[in-house]
Amino acid sequence: MAQQASLEGLLDFSAPEALAASQRAQAARTFHMIVDYFRQEEVAAGSSPKYSRFLLVRYTYNFSLSEPSQDIFLRAFFESMNFNIAVGYDPDFTKDADSLRQGVVAFADFLFDNFFLPLRASSKHTPQPSPAHLSVIQRVQGPHENIPTLERISSLRRACLVRDRSRCVISSTFDATEAVARLREDGDNAKDDNGNHLMGELFESLEVAHILPHSLTQANDCGELSDSKKAALKILNMFDINVSHLIDGVNIDRAYNAITLTHTIRRYFGDFLVFFTSVSGQEHTYTIESFLPKGVVPALPVTRALYLTEGRSIDPPSPRLLAIHRAISHILHLSGAGAAIDKILKDMDDIGTSAAGTTALGQIVALKLGGWCGNPIRQ
């Protein structure tokens, strides 16, 4: 716990200086040398764990989206190991292997406990209020900070339905509520926003899905972010520097951080099992894939050009936020951290029964104390 507390202070990079090209190359070489050594040691032991801390650290660096973000990561990593990144360091594994291993493990645990675990745990908790009778453009694009949370998300849901033309952006399923209204109004001649007849289609109730979870910037009863959430926002800069400003406070509920999905697909997207990869040279066009078994989401893989409103009166989904979501999806999958988190969340569901394990108890308590799950929506 003391190691965890000391690491938290390393992530205060209000004005980080870019590393010189030679410094960056040297730091990256040393980083890979250290992490790859212990990953190879792990594999050579013959019982490679399903979740590898060393792969978590490696892929968090690899999926950082820019050099400035990689600089933040490398600075934090080497400071956590008590190395001066400006001087350079050639690890001596014959003498320092144990301390180096402990340092990498502590850094991985910090990332896991303060970012990947809470984001994955909280992704299931996007509120789904019924749509309010609000002016979509005025309420979503106007003064956001004065609107209560439930009303704000209701407005967000309606705005996303308008922007996404009442269809799931992945499966193209049409919204059931909107379909009933149009079929009652126009009968067999009812059409969607593209002029296609609705008669004969299958419909589902659609939901709003946050790209980065709503609870990431949800304050406590005192109107403040928990230390855990502050740490998560700082770690977010390791993926895309200064991106946290896009989702500060009520901005987390802006249309650029949300998409329209069916209930089932929203769950998979929130679990970081479905992800969007931008198509080069085609604005707001994505290949959508998953880490699910083939056939679980029959529509996947698929390439979609997302709808835009006239004059972009409603913001399209942010390419930066979708890229971060994709990066997190890959890190969780490739390191095995996603499966480890599933086990912890199952223990959370089983808490109070004989099925609950003591190993994850501290992490479960930290999630609740950090306000990541189980808290009511503040008004």
Short mmCIF file of N, CA and C in Angstrom, two decimals, residues 7 71 131 151 166 169 180 185 211 224 237 264 296 324 329 331 367 378:
data_model
loop_
_atom_site.label_atom_id
_atom_site.label_comp_id
_atom_site.label_asym_id
_atom_site.label_seq_id
_atom_site.Cartn_x
_atom_site.Cartn_y
_atom_site.Cartn_z
N LEU A 7 3.57 5.86 -5.73
CA LEU A 7 3.43 5.91 -7.18
C LEU A 7 2.43 6.96 -7.61
N ASP A 71 6.10 9.82 -23.69
CA ASP A 71 7.06 10.48 -22.79
C ASP A 71 6.53 10.48 -21.36
N PRO A 131 -36.27 9.25 -22.05
CA PRO A 131 -36.03 10.55 -22.68
C PRO A 131 -36.96 11.62 -22.13
N GLU A 151 -31.25 14.31 -16.09
CA GLU A 151 -31.82 15.09 -17.18
C GLU A 151 -30.80 15.27 -18.30
N SER A 166 -31.69 7.16 -35.17
CA SER A 166 -32.50 6.17 -34.45
C SER A 166 -32.05 4.74 -34.73
N VAL A 169 -25.41 2.14 -34.02
CA VAL A 169 -24.34 2.46 -34.96
C VAL A 169 -23.58 1.21 -35.41
N VAL A 180 -42.47 2.44 -33.35
CA VAL A 180 -43.90 2.41 -33.01
C VAL A 180 -44.55 3.75 -33.34
N GLU A 185 -48.16 6.61 -36.96
CA GLU A 185 -48.41 7.84 -37.71
C GLU A 185 -48.62 7.56 -39.20
N ILE A 211 -18.48 6.40 -24.37
CA ILE A 211 -17.23 5.83 -24.88
C ILE A 211 -16.26 5.64 -23.73
N GLU A 224 -16.48 16.62 -5.10
CA GLU A 224 -15.07 16.45 -5.43
C GLU A 224 -14.83 15.07 -6.02
N ASN A 237 -3.77 10.44 -19.55
CA ASN A 237 -2.84 11.23 -20.36
C ASN A 237 -1.71 10.39 -20.95
N THR A 264 -27.60 -5.21 -25.65
CA THR A 264 -26.58 -6.26 -25.62
C THR A 264 -25.24 -5.74 -26.11
N VAL A 296 -21.13 -14.17 -31.84
CA VAL A 296 -21.82 -13.59 -30.68
C VAL A 296 -22.53 -12.30 -31.09
N ILE A 324 -8.85 5.80 -27.83
CA ILE A 324 -8.47 5.39 -26.47
C ILE A 324 -9.24 4.14 -26.07
N SER A 329 -9.17 -1.67 -24.97
CA SER A 329 -9.68 -2.99 -25.35
C SER A 329 -8.53 -3.94 -25.65
N ILE A 331 -5.29 -3.69 -24.77
CA ILE A 331 -4.44 -3.94 -23.60
C ILE A 331 -5.07 -4.99 -22.69
N LEU A 367 -12.66 -0.07 -4.95
CA LEU A 367 -13.59 0.35 -6.00
C LEU A 367 -14.77 1.11 -5.40
N ARG A 378 -25.70 11.42 -8.65
CA ARG A 378 -25.92 12.69 -7.98
C ARG A 378 -26.77 13.59 -8.86
#
